[in-house]
Structure formats: C-alpha cells, structure tokens
C-alpha cells in the first residue's frame, strides 16, 4: 500500500471529488481527517464509508475560508492523529456570471472559499511539515485557471491564484522536503457540474477530444500519485486531468 500509516487532511471532502480522493487515499492505508461546511447526512455517510476501510477517520465541520478555524482544525488533527503528512486543498464553489453583471459578493465569495482557504490550510500545516522535514500538499486548481473562461472570471482567477500559491510554496519549502503541486481538472461529473444546464454540459463534452466527462475517481488517482512517494521529485507542477481539453 502506498500510504500505509500516513495521515491526510482534505478540505470539503463530504462529497464529489474530495470524497473520491478520501476513499482513494484510504484504500492505500492512509488515515483521513476531512472537513466540510457542516456535518450533514452526506458527510456522515462519507465518514462511515471511510471507516469501513479500517483506517482512522474523522470529519470536522469548518468553513475553509476562515483563517482561525483552519488553524484550530489543523491543531486538532495533529493532536488526534499525531501527524499531517498530506494536505489536499479541495473545498471550492462557483458563483458564475458575466463580468458586466458580476457582483462584489460573487467575486469575494469565490476568492475566499477557493483561494483564501488554500492559503489558510497551507499556512497552518507549514510549521508541522517543516518540522517533520516531509509532506505533500496538493491543491485543486482547474483548466480554467490556466486558460480562463467566459462567465467564470472569479473562479478562473481563484484557480490561477492556487497555481501560483502552490508554485511559491514548492519553492519556499522544497529545502525542507515539503512538496506542493496542483491538479487542473477539466469537466468532471459531480454535483457542482450537474448544476449546469444540460445544453452547457453537452457543449463541454463536444469540446473534449475524449468525448466524455471525467470522473472524480480519475482525479483522485492523480492526487494519489502526487500525495505518495511515487512522485518524490515532482514539486511546483500543475497536472491537467482533462481528456485533452486544455
Ligand atoms: P462539489 O460542490 O461537489 O463539492 C465541494 C465540496 O466542498 C462540498 O462537499 C462542499 O460542501 C464543500 N465546501 C464548499 N464550501 C466550503 C467551505 N467554505 N468550507 C468547507 N467545505 C466547503 O464540487 P466538486 O466538483 O467535487 O469540486 C471539488 C474541487 O474540484 C473544487 O475545488 C472545484 O473547484 C474543483 N474542480 C471541479 C471541477 C468539476 O468539473 N467538477 C473541475 C475543476 C476543478
């Protein structure tokens, strides 16, 4: 098993891609601490499914955009699990709209939940990973953070910010054995994308050379690679997972 006895902290893992990442890492022997905005039924189901895999698991309710809560959760996880070897910054939202009509609220919400959250958790695990002289940080960016997308100026900017945050983290912490990378999924079938109108989803699929959406499990496999020692000399990179869309 690739992650036997290690501990991962994953934000927003109650459903979707985060949940798939949690299950994929747990199947490799990794203990899982994860957050979501509240401990609703879906989140508790995910927690139960992870526990059935025989690893240590705990779900925490926290707003990833809150700096103080991130510090507190990281402290609690360190205390309860003994270590944090892997951080996955996954929590994210969309508040789409054309620039002409985009409100300050739409902009601020997306930047806070997507970008500030990644800073909050990366900042909070930094002293722990530096002291341990090891660690892997993986953040969910997006192909639109590389290419831009009409109607998603806020989301694309937040994801471009994540890429720069990971590249900078890799350069600052490399000498301490800590790696930081981003993955850039294209169009992945989750609740987030199910919310889009059918014709928009069809037009995405048409533009993808592989002619299908990706699955959360296909994103999780790449995160597993980056989280594990399989990628021990890979840092400061962005890996697209997009069926050749980018
Ligand atoms: P999703 O909406 O299905 O899941 C997101 C999870 O994050 C939910 O469980 C939600 O409750 C949680 N969350 C939201 N705000 C939070 C907050 N403030 N604090 C803590 N948790 C919070 O979305 P998904 O499709 O699984 O996306 C996961 C990540 O992957 C996001 O960062 C998203 O931007 C990124 N991504 C998704 C796609 C896609 O096509 N689905 C493509 C590229 C990137």
PDB file of C-alpha atoms and ligand atoms in Angstrom:
ATOM      1  CA  UNK A   1       0.000   0.000   0.000  1.00  0.00           C
ATOM      2  CA  UNK A   2       1.272   3.427  -0.986  1.00  0.00           C
ATOM      3  CA  UNK A   3       0.243   5.446   2.092  1.00  0.00           C
ATOM      4  CA  UNK A   4       0.249   2.920   4.969  1.00  0.00           C
ATOM      5  CA  UNK A   5       0.160   4.723   8.339  1.00  0.00           C
ATOM      6  CA  UNK A   6       0.198   8.232   6.849  1.00  0.00           C
ATOM      7  CA  UNK A   7      -2.382  10.922   7.641  1.00  0.00           C
ATOM      8  CA  UNK A   8      -4.095  13.168   5.101  1.00  0.00           C
ATOM      9  CA  UNK A   9      -6.179  16.260   5.804  1.00  0.00           C
ATOM     10  CA  UNK A  10      -8.654  17.015   2.988  1.00  0.00           C
ATOM     11  CA  UNK A  11     -10.943  20.059   2.872  1.00  0.00           C
ATOM     12  CA  UNK A  12     -14.522  19.841   1.579  1.00  0.00           C
ATOM     13  CA  UNK A  13     -14.442  16.039   1.267  1.00  0.00           C
ATOM     14  CA  UNK A  14     -18.056  15.258   2.158  1.00  0.00           C
ATOM     15  CA  UNK A  15     -18.983  14.670  -1.486  1.00  0.00           C
ATOM     16  CA  UNK A  16     -17.721  14.888  -5.065  1.00  0.00           C
ATOM     17  CA  UNK A  17     -14.022  14.957  -5.914  1.00  0.00           C
ATOM     18  CA  UNK A  18     -12.927  15.415  -2.284  1.00  0.00           C
ATOM     19  CA  UNK A  19     -14.855  12.321  -1.240  1.00  0.00           C
ATOM     20  CA  UNK A  20     -13.309  10.292  -4.087  1.00  0.00           C
ATOM     21  CA  UNK A  21      -9.839  11.471  -3.030  1.00  0.00           C
ATOM     22  CA  UNK A  22     -10.520  10.476   0.595  1.00  0.00           C
ATOM     23  CA  UNK A  23     -11.650   6.977  -0.455  1.00  0.00           C
ATOM     24  CA  UNK A  24      -8.745   6.517  -2.870  1.00  0.00           C
ATOM     25  CA  UNK A  25      -6.140   7.507  -0.249  1.00  0.00           C
ATOM     26  CA  UNK A  26      -7.825   5.433   2.484  1.00  0.00           C
ATOM     27  CA  UNK A  27      -7.697   2.347   0.228  1.00  0.00           C
ATOM     28  CA  UNK A  28      -3.921   2.838   0.250  1.00  0.00           C
ATOM     29  CA  UNK A  29      -3.826   2.686   4.062  1.00  0.00           C
ATOM     30  CA  UNK A  30      -3.987   6.440   4.721  1.00  0.00           C
ATOM     31  CA  UNK A  31      -5.736   7.825   7.812  1.00  0.00           C
ATOM     32  CA  UNK A  32      -8.210  10.532   6.792  1.00  0.00           C
ATOM     33  CA  UNK A  33      -9.138  13.769   8.561  1.00  0.00           C
ATOM     34  CA  UNK A  34     -11.541  15.787   6.458  1.00  0.00           C
ATOM     35  CA  UNK A  35     -13.614  18.929   6.711  1.00  0.00           C
ATOM     36  CA  UNK A  36     -16.870  20.117   5.253  1.00  0.00           C
ATOM     37  CA  UNK A  37     -19.013  23.141   5.852  1.00  0.00           C
ATOM     38  CA  UNK A  38     -21.402  21.148   8.085  1.00  0.00           C
ATOM     39  CA  UNK A  39     -21.716  17.543   9.230  1.00  0.00           C
ATOM     40  CA  UNK A  40     -24.850  16.748   7.188  1.00  0.00           C
ATOM     41  CA  UNK A  41     -26.073  13.257   6.321  1.00  0.00           C
ATOM     42  CA  UNK A  42     -23.948  13.057   3.158  1.00  0.00           C
ATOM     43  CA  UNK A  43     -20.804  13.974   5.110  1.00  0.00           C
ATOM     44  CA  UNK A  44     -21.549  11.412   7.829  1.00  0.00           C
ATOM     45  CA  UNK A  45     -22.143   8.753   5.131  1.00  0.00           C
ATOM     46  CA  UNK A  46     -18.724   9.528   3.680  1.00  0.00           C
ATOM     47  CA  UNK A  47     -17.194   9.262   7.163  1.00  0.00           C
ATOM     48  CA  UNK A  48     -18.849   5.852   7.705  1.00  0.00           C
ATOM     49  CA  UNK A  49     -17.729   4.576   4.291  1.00  0.00           C
ATOM     50  CA  UNK A  50     -14.143   5.601   5.040  1.00  0.00           C
ATOM     51  CA  UNK A  51     -14.207   3.975   8.497  1.00  0.00           C
ATOM     52  CA  UNK A  52     -15.304   0.695   6.889  1.00  0.00           C
ATOM     53  CA  UNK A  53     -11.913   0.660   5.126  1.00  0.00           C
ATOM     54  CA  UNK A  54     -10.245   0.167   8.522  1.00  0.00           C
ATOM     55  CA  UNK A  55      -8.245   3.408   8.771  1.00  0.00           C
ATOM     56  CA  UNK A  56      -8.519   6.204  11.358  1.00  0.00           C
ATOM     57  CA  UNK A  57     -11.135   8.713  10.167  1.00  0.00           C
ATOM     58  CA  UNK A  58     -12.734  11.905  11.466  1.00  0.00           C
ATOM     59  CA  UNK A  59     -14.954  14.523   9.859  1.00  0.00           C
ATOM     60  CA  UNK A  60     -14.727  18.124  11.117  1.00  0.00           C
ATOM     61  CA  UNK A  61     -17.233  20.910  10.478  1.00  0.00           C
ATOM     62  CA  UNK A  62     -15.388  24.058   9.407  1.00  0.00           C
ATOM     63  CA  UNK A  63     -15.597  26.892   6.899  1.00  0.00           C
ATOM     64  CA  UNK A  64     -12.359  26.500   4.922  1.00  0.00           C
ATOM     65  CA  UNK A  65     -12.391  30.246   4.202  1.00  0.00           C
ATOM     66  CA  UNK A  66     -11.966  31.075   7.904  1.00  0.00           C
ATOM     67  CA  UNK A  67      -8.322  31.541   8.937  1.00  0.00           C
ATOM     68  CA  UNK A  68      -8.906  30.940  12.662  1.00  0.00           C
ATOM     69  CA  UNK A  69     -10.950  27.791  12.051  1.00  0.00           C
ATOM     70  CA  UNK A  70      -8.229  26.404   9.765  1.00  0.00           C
ATOM     71  CA  UNK A  71      -5.604  26.933  12.484  1.00  0.00           C
ATOM     72  CA  UNK A  72      -7.851  25.240  15.043  1.00  0.00           C
ATOM     73  CA  UNK A  73      -8.676  22.240  12.804  1.00  0.00           C
ATOM     74  CA  UNK A  74      -5.024  21.668  11.892  1.00  0.00           C
ATOM     75  CA  UNK A  75      -4.102  21.798  15.610  1.00  0.00           C
ATOM     76  CA  UNK A  76      -6.850  19.308  16.460  1.00  0.00           C
ATOM     77  CA  UNK A  77      -5.897  16.913  13.654  1.00  0.00           C
ATOM     78  CA  UNK A  78      -2.228  16.974  14.705  1.00  0.00           C
ATOM     79  CA  UNK A  79      -3.296  16.225  18.278  1.00  0.00           C
ATOM     80  CA  UNK A  80      -5.745  13.436  17.373  1.00  0.00           C
ATOM     81  CA  UNK A  81      -3.837  11.770  14.508  1.00  0.00           C
ATOM     82  CA  UNK A  82      -0.262  12.541  15.623  1.00  0.00           C
ATOM     83  CA  UNK A  83       0.877  13.865  12.216  1.00  0.00           C
ATOM     84  CA  UNK A  84      -0.231  15.531   8.989  1.00  0.00           C
ATOM     85  CA  UNK A  85       1.719  14.071   6.058  1.00  0.00           C
ATOM     86  CA  UNK A  86      -0.610  15.133   3.249  1.00  0.00           C
ATOM     87  CA  UNK A  87      -2.821  18.190   2.760  1.00  0.00           C
ATOM     88  CA  UNK A  88      -5.390  18.311  -0.042  1.00  0.00           C
ATOM     89  CA  UNK A  89      -6.960  21.745  -0.615  1.00  0.00           C
ATOM     90  CA  UNK A  90     -10.188  20.688  -2.300  1.00  0.00           C
ATOM     91  CA  UNK A  91     -13.037  22.872  -0.952  1.00  0.00           C
ATOM     92  CA  UNK A  92     -14.417  25.043  -3.723  1.00  0.00           C
ATOM     93  CA  UNK A  93     -17.525  26.771  -5.050  1.00  0.00           C
ATOM     94  CA  UNK A  94     -18.705  28.516  -8.220  1.00  0.00           C
ATOM     95  CA  UNK A  95     -20.707  31.759  -8.444  1.00  0.00           C
ATOM     96  CA  UNK A  96     -20.750  32.195 -12.222  1.00  0.00           C
ATOM     97  CA  UNK A  97     -21.752  35.335 -14.100  1.00  0.00           C
ATOM     98  CA  UNK A  98     -20.523  37.606 -16.863  1.00  0.00           C
ATOM     99  CA  UNK A  99     -18.167  40.377 -15.702  1.00  0.00           C
ATOM    100  CA  UNK A 100     -20.686  43.051 -16.649  1.00  0.00           C
ATOM    101  CA  UNK A 101     -23.110  41.676 -14.088  1.00  0.00           C
ATOM    102  CA  UNK A 102     -20.774  40.059 -11.529  1.00  0.00           C
ATOM    103  CA  UNK A 103     -21.406  41.411  -8.027  1.00  0.00           C
ATOM    104  CA  UNK A 104     -18.751  42.163  -5.434  1.00  0.00           C
ATOM    105  CA  UNK A 105     -20.315  39.386  -3.339  1.00  0.00           C
ATOM    106  CA  UNK A 106     -19.886  36.791  -6.134  1.00  0.00           C
ATOM    107  CA  UNK A 107     -16.239  37.803  -6.529  1.00  0.00           C
ATOM    108  CA  UNK A 108     -15.461  37.827  -2.791  1.00  0.00           C
ATOM    109  CA  UNK A 109     -17.230  34.523  -2.040  1.00  0.00           C
ATOM    110  CA  UNK A 110     -15.300  32.602  -4.684  1.00  0.00           C
ATOM    111  CA  UNK A 111     -11.922  34.133  -3.838  1.00  0.00           C
ATOM    112  CA  UNK A 112     -12.455  33.442  -0.125  1.00  0.00           C
ATOM    113  CA  UNK A 113     -13.701  29.854  -0.408  1.00  0.00           C
ATOM    114  CA  UNK A 114     -11.388  28.740  -3.229  1.00  0.00           C
ATOM    115  CA  UNK A 115      -8.168  30.715  -2.781  1.00  0.00           C
ATOM    116  CA  UNK A 116      -8.025  32.024   0.776  1.00  0.00           C
ATOM    117  CA  UNK A 117      -8.945  28.549   2.064  1.00  0.00           C
ATOM    118  CA  UNK A 118      -5.908  27.060   0.306  1.00  0.00           C
ATOM    119  CA  UNK A 119      -3.700  29.735   1.915  1.00  0.00           C
ATOM    120  CA  UNK A 120      -5.318  29.121   5.321  1.00  0.00           C
ATOM    121  CA  UNK A 121      -4.608  25.384   5.352  1.00  0.00           C
ATOM    122  CA  UNK A 122      -1.228  25.563   3.615  1.00  0.00           C
ATOM    123  CA  UNK A 123      -0.137  28.207   6.111  1.00  0.00           C
ATOM    124  CA  UNK A 124      -1.419  26.162   9.063  1.00  0.00           C
ATOM    125  CA  UNK A 125       0.356  22.903   8.090  1.00  0.00           C
ATOM    126  CA  UNK A 126       3.628  24.629   7.155  1.00  0.00           C
ATOM    127  CA  UNK A 127       5.268  24.528  10.635  1.00  0.00           C
ATOM    128  CA  UNK A 128       4.199  20.886  11.093  1.00  0.00           C
ATOM    129  CA  UNK A 129       5.574  19.722   7.734  1.00  0.00           C
ATOM    130  CA  UNK A 130       8.736  21.847   8.069  1.00  0.00           C
ATOM    131  CA  UNK A 131       9.479  20.279  11.448  1.00  0.00           C
ATOM    132  CA  UNK A 132       8.812  16.779  10.076  1.00  0.00           C
ATOM    133  CA  UNK A 133      11.015  17.645   7.051  1.00  0.00           C
ATOM    134  CA  UNK A 134       8.448  15.983   4.787  1.00  0.00           C
ATOM    135  CA  UNK A 135       4.978  16.493   3.438  1.00  0.00           C
ATOM    136  CA  UNK A 136       2.950  16.717   0.266  1.00  0.00           C
ATOM    137  CA  UNK A 137       0.437  19.475  -0.442  1.00  0.00           C
ATOM    138  CA  UNK A 138      -1.959  19.041  -3.382  1.00  0.00           C
ATOM    139  CA  UNK A 139      -4.473  21.726  -4.371  1.00  0.00           C
ATOM    140  CA  UNK A 140      -7.425  21.540  -6.738  1.00  0.00           C
ATOM    141  CA  UNK A 141      -6.973  24.131  -9.457  1.00  0.00           C
ATOM    142  CA  UNK A 142      -8.836  23.867 -12.791  1.00  0.00           C
ATOM    143  CA  UNK A 143      -8.163  24.082 -16.523  1.00  0.00           C
ATOM    144  CA  UNK A 144      -9.961  27.436 -16.445  1.00  0.00           C
ATOM    145  CA  UNK A 145      -7.266  28.706 -14.050  1.00  0.00           C
ATOM    146  CA  UNK A 146      -4.827  28.192 -16.944  1.00  0.00           C
ATOM    147  CA  UNK A 147      -6.959  29.209 -19.936  1.00  0.00           C
ATOM    148  CA  UNK A 148      -9.689  31.481 -18.472  1.00  0.00           C
ATOM    149  CA  UNK A 149     -13.401  31.020 -19.149  1.00  0.00           C
ATOM    150  CA  UNK A 150     -16.208  33.464 -20.014  1.00  0.00           C
ATOM    151  CA  UNK A 151     -18.665  33.735 -17.110  1.00  0.00           C
ATOM    152  CA  UNK A 152     -16.101  32.483 -14.616  1.00  0.00           C
ATOM    153  CA  UNK A 153     -13.687  35.400 -14.106  1.00  0.00           C
ATOM    154  CA  UNK A 154     -13.885  34.970 -10.315  1.00  0.00           C
ATOM    155  CA  UNK A 155     -13.476  31.182 -10.401  1.00  0.00           C
ATOM    156  CA  UNK A 156     -10.675  31.263 -13.009  1.00  0.00           C
ATOM    157  CA  UNK A 157      -8.812  33.944 -11.010  1.00  0.00           C
ATOM    158  CA  UNK A 158      -9.128  31.885  -7.812  1.00  0.00           C
ATOM    159  CA  UNK A 159      -7.738  28.792  -9.566  1.00  0.00           C
ATOM    160  CA  UNK A 160      -4.871  30.728 -11.190  1.00  0.00           C
ATOM    161  CA  UNK A 161      -4.111  32.015  -7.687  1.00  0.00           C
ATOM    162  CA  UNK A 162      -3.973  28.451  -6.386  1.00  0.00           C
ATOM    163  CA  UNK A 163      -1.422  27.532  -9.050  1.00  0.00           C
ATOM    164  CA  UNK A 164       0.799  30.470  -8.044  1.00  0.00           C
ATOM    165  CA  UNK A 165       0.337  29.625  -4.356  1.00  0.00           C
ATOM    166  CA  UNK A 166       1.472  26.025  -4.940  1.00  0.00           C
ATOM    167  CA  UNK A 167       4.457  27.039  -7.092  1.00  0.00           C
ATOM    168  CA  UNK A 168       5.576  29.552  -4.435  1.00  0.00           C
ATOM    169  CA  UNK A 169       5.062  27.040  -1.619  1.00  0.00           C
ATOM    170  CA  UNK A 170       7.147  24.469  -3.530  1.00  0.00           C
ATOM    171  CA  UNK A 171       9.972  26.997  -3.860  1.00  0.00           C
ATOM    172  CA  UNK A 172       9.819  28.119  -0.210  1.00  0.00           C
ATOM    173  CA  UNK A 173       9.558  24.669   1.358  1.00  0.00           C
ATOM    174  CA  UNK A 174      11.496  22.484  -1.084  1.00  0.00           C
ATOM    175  CA  UNK A 175      14.671  22.597   1.010  1.00  0.00           C
ATOM    176  CA  UNK A 176      12.658  21.215   3.950  1.00  0.00           C
ATOM    177  CA  UNK A 177      11.468  18.168   1.983  1.00  0.00           C
ATOM    178  CA  UNK A 178       7.948  19.512   1.516  1.00  0.00           C
ATOM    179  CA  UNK A 179       6.390  19.255  -1.966  1.00  0.00           C
ATOM    180  CA  UNK A 180       3.459  21.294  -3.329  1.00  0.00           C
ATOM    181  CA  UNK A 181       1.571  20.695  -6.570  1.00  0.00           C
ATOM    182  CA  UNK A 182      -1.759  21.479  -8.211  1.00  0.00           C
ATOM    183  CA  UNK A 183      -4.070  19.370 -10.345  1.00  0.00           C
ATOM    184  CA  UNK A 184      -6.177  21.042 -13.012  1.00  0.00           C
ATOM    185  CA  UNK A 185      -9.311  19.005 -13.757  1.00  0.00           C
ATOM    186  CA  UNK A 186     -11.345  19.783 -16.850  1.00  0.00           C
ATOM    187  CA  UNK A 187     -15.015  18.832 -16.901  1.00  0.00           C
ATOM    188  CA  UNK A 188     -15.702  16.299 -14.127  1.00  0.00           C
ATOM    189  CA  UNK A 189     -19.123  14.793 -13.430  1.00  0.00           C
ATOM    190  CA  UNK A 190     -20.076  15.947  -9.878  1.00  0.00           C
ATOM    191  CA  UNK A 191     -22.897  17.837  -8.127  1.00  0.00           C
ATOM    192  CA  UNK A 192     -21.008  21.063  -8.988  1.00  0.00           C
ATOM    193  CA  UNK A 193     -21.283  20.419 -12.744  1.00  0.00           C
ATOM    194  CA  UNK A 194     -24.718  18.732 -12.553  1.00  0.00           C
ATOM    195  CA  UNK A 195     -25.982  22.184 -11.553  1.00  0.00           C
ATOM    196  CA  UNK A 196     -25.202  23.461 -15.091  1.00  0.00           C
ATOM    197  CA  UNK A 197     -27.963  23.379 -17.756  1.00  0.00           C
ATOM    198  CA  UNK A 198     -27.953  20.217 -19.944  1.00  0.00           C
ATOM    199  CA  UNK A 199     -27.053  22.180 -23.118  1.00  0.00           C
ATOM    200  CA  UNK A 200     -23.996  23.709 -21.429  1.00  0.00           C
ATOM    201  CA  UNK A 201     -22.890  20.243 -20.277  1.00  0.00           C
ATOM    202  CA  UNK A 202     -23.404  18.823 -23.783  1.00  0.00           C
ATOM    203  CA  UNK A 203     -21.342  21.633 -25.309  1.00  0.00           C
ATOM    204  CA  UNK A 204     -18.476  20.868 -22.877  1.00  0.00           C
ATOM    205  CA  UNK A 205     -18.478  17.192 -23.842  1.00  0.00           C
ATOM    206  CA  UNK A 206     -18.428  18.137 -27.540  1.00  0.00           C
ATOM    207  CA  UNK A 207     -15.262  20.195 -26.979  1.00  0.00           C
ATOM    208  CA  UNK A 208     -13.431  17.396 -25.153  1.00  0.00           C
ATOM    209  CA  UNK A 209     -11.318  15.249 -27.523  1.00  0.00           C
ATOM    210  CA  UNK A 210     -12.090  12.175 -25.375  1.00  0.00           C
ATOM    211  CA  UNK A 211     -15.835  12.960 -25.779  1.00  0.00           C
ATOM    212  CA  UNK A 212     -16.800  12.399 -22.166  1.00  0.00           C
ATOM    213  CA  UNK A 213     -16.661  13.995 -18.735  1.00  0.00           C
ATOM    214  CA  UNK A 214     -14.020  12.765 -16.304  1.00  0.00           C
ATOM    215  CA  UNK A 215     -14.925  11.004 -13.068  1.00  0.00           C
ATOM    216  CA  UNK A 216     -14.000  12.051  -9.514  1.00  0.00           C
ATOM    217  CA  UNK A 217     -12.063   8.758  -9.243  1.00  0.00           C
ATOM    218  CA  UNK A 218      -9.891   9.723 -12.236  1.00  0.00           C
ATOM    219  CA  UNK A 219      -8.954  12.969 -10.457  1.00  0.00           C
ATOM    220  CA  UNK A 220      -8.300  11.055  -7.225  1.00  0.00           C
ATOM    221  CA  UNK A 221      -5.770   8.735  -8.925  1.00  0.00           C
ATOM    222  CA  UNK A 222      -3.594  11.707  -9.907  1.00  0.00           C
ATOM    223  CA  UNK A 223      -3.886  13.194  -6.408  1.00  0.00           C
ATOM    224  CA  UNK A 224      -2.793   9.810  -5.009  1.00  0.00           C
ATOM    225  CA  UNK A 225       0.293   9.899  -7.249  1.00  0.00           C
ATOM    226  CA  UNK A 226       1.178  13.411  -6.030  1.00  0.00           C
ATOM    227  CA  UNK A 227       0.443  12.561  -2.381  1.00  0.00           C
ATOM    228  CA  UNK A 228       2.617   9.435  -2.390  1.00  0.00           C
ATOM    229  CA  UNK A 229       6.361   8.869  -2.720  1.00  0.00           C
ATOM    230  CA  UNK A 230       5.724   7.758  -6.325  1.00  0.00           C
ATOM    231  CA  UNK A 231       6.158  11.477  -7.103  1.00  0.00           C
ATOM    232  CA  UNK A 232       9.065  12.137  -4.705  1.00  0.00           C
ATOM    233  CA  UNK A 233      10.843  14.522  -7.142  1.00  0.00           C
ATOM    234  CA  UNK A 234       7.723  16.230  -8.521  1.00  0.00           C
ATOM    235  CA  UNK A 235       7.046  19.659  -6.994  1.00  0.00           C
ATOM    236  CA  UNK A 236       5.782  23.051  -8.140  1.00  0.00           C
ATOM    237  CA  UNK A 237       3.809  21.470 -11.013  1.00  0.00           C
ATOM    238  CA  UNK A 238       0.284  21.658 -12.405  1.00  0.00           C
ATOM    239  CA  UNK A 239      -1.098  18.426 -13.852  1.00  0.00           C
ATOM    240  CA  UNK A 240      -4.162  18.754 -16.114  1.00  0.00           C
ATOM    241  CA  UNK A 241      -6.759  15.942 -15.910  1.00  0.00           C
ATOM    242  CA  UNK A 242      -8.985  16.931 -18.795  1.00  0.00           C
ATOM    243  CA  UNK A 243      -9.278  14.345 -21.579  1.00  0.00           C
ATOM    244  CA  UNK A 244      -7.052  16.574 -23.766  1.00  0.00           C
ATOM    245  CA  UNK A 245      -9.435  19.561 -23.400  1.00  0.00           C
ATOM    246  CA  UNK A 246      -6.730  22.116 -22.470  1.00  0.00           C
TER     247      UNK A 246
HETATM  248  P1  LIG B   1     -18.780  19.794  -5.065  1.00  0.00           P
HETATM  249  O1  LIG B   1     -19.606  21.026  -4.991  1.00  0.00           O
HETATM  250  O2  LIG B   1     -19.430  18.513  -5.476  1.00  0.00           O
HETATM  251  O3  LIG B   1     -18.028  19.546  -3.670  1.00  0.00           O
HETATM  252  C1  LIG B   1     -17.389  20.591  -2.983  1.00  0.00           C
HETATM  253  C2  LIG B   1     -17.345  20.258  -1.509  1.00  0.00           C
HETATM  254  O4  LIG B   1     -16.738  21.373  -0.830  1.00  0.00           O
HETATM  255  C3  LIG B   1     -18.743  20.075  -0.900  1.00  0.00           C
HETATM  256  O5  LIG B   1     -18.749  18.959  -0.029  1.00  0.00           O
HETATM  257  C4  LIG B   1     -18.960  21.388  -0.153  1.00  0.00           C
HETATM  258  O6  LIG B   1     -19.850  21.284   0.958  1.00  0.00           O
HETATM  259  C5  LIG B   1     -17.539  21.723   0.278  1.00  0.00           C
HETATM  260  N1  LIG B   1     -17.371  23.144   0.595  1.00  0.00           N
HETATM  261  C6  LIG B   1     -17.885  24.202  -0.093  1.00  0.00           C
HETATM  262  N2  LIG B   1     -17.566  25.352   0.534  1.00  0.00           N
HETATM  263  C7  LIG B   1     -16.847  25.005   1.633  1.00  0.00           C
HETATM  264  C8  LIG B   1     -16.252  25.749   2.684  1.00  0.00           C
HETATM  265  N3  LIG B   1     -16.324  27.086   2.732  1.00  0.00           N
HETATM  266  N4  LIG B   1     -15.588  25.075   3.654  1.00  0.00           N
HETATM  267  C9  LIG B   1     -15.506  23.717   3.642  1.00  0.00           C
HETATM  268  N5  LIG B   1     -16.065  22.971   2.664  1.00  0.00           N
HETATM  269  C10 LIG B   1     -16.719  23.606   1.683  1.00  0.00           C
HETATM  270  O7  LIG B   1     -17.567  20.145  -6.052  1.00  0.00           O
HETATM  271  P2  LIG B   1     -16.516  19.189  -6.806  1.00  0.00           P
HETATM  272  O8  LIG B   1     -16.910  19.156  -8.230  1.00  0.00           O
HETATM  273  O9  LIG B   1     -16.305  17.935  -6.055  1.00  0.00           O
HETATM  274  O10 LIG B   1     -15.203  20.104  -6.703  1.00  0.00           O
HETATM  275  C11 LIG B   1     -14.131  19.871  -5.794  1.00  0.00           C
HETATM  276  C12 LIG B   1     -12.963  20.755  -6.179  1.00  0.00           C
HETATM  277  O11 LIG B   1     -12.550  20.451  -7.518  1.00  0.00           O
HETATM  278  C13 LIG B   1     -13.299  22.252  -6.171  1.00  0.00           C
HETATM  279  O12 LIG B   1     -12.183  22.982  -5.705  1.00  0.00           O
HETATM  280  C14 LIG B   1     -13.552  22.546  -7.632  1.00  0.00           C
HETATM  281  O13 LIG B   1     -13.345  23.897  -7.938  1.00  0.00           O
HETATM  282  C15 LIG B   1     -12.533  21.644  -8.283  1.00  0.00           C
HETATM  283  N6  LIG B   1     -12.839  21.360  -9.696  1.00  0.00           N
HETATM  284  C16 LIG B   1     -14.001  20.729 -10.066  1.00  0.00           C
HETATM  285  C17 LIG B   1     -14.252  20.504 -11.411  1.00  0.00           C
HETATM  286  C18 LIG B   1     -15.504  19.813 -11.901  1.00  0.00           C
HETATM  287  O14 LIG B   1     -15.703  19.733 -13.130  1.00  0.00           O
HETATM  288  N7  LIG B   1     -16.358  19.285 -11.032  1.00  0.00           N
HETATM  289  C19 LIG B   1     -13.314  20.900 -12.386  1.00  0.00           C
HETATM  290  C20 LIG B   1     -12.150  21.532 -11.966  1.00  0.00           C
HETATM  291  C21 LIG B   1     -11.915  21.748 -10.622  1.00  0.00           C
END
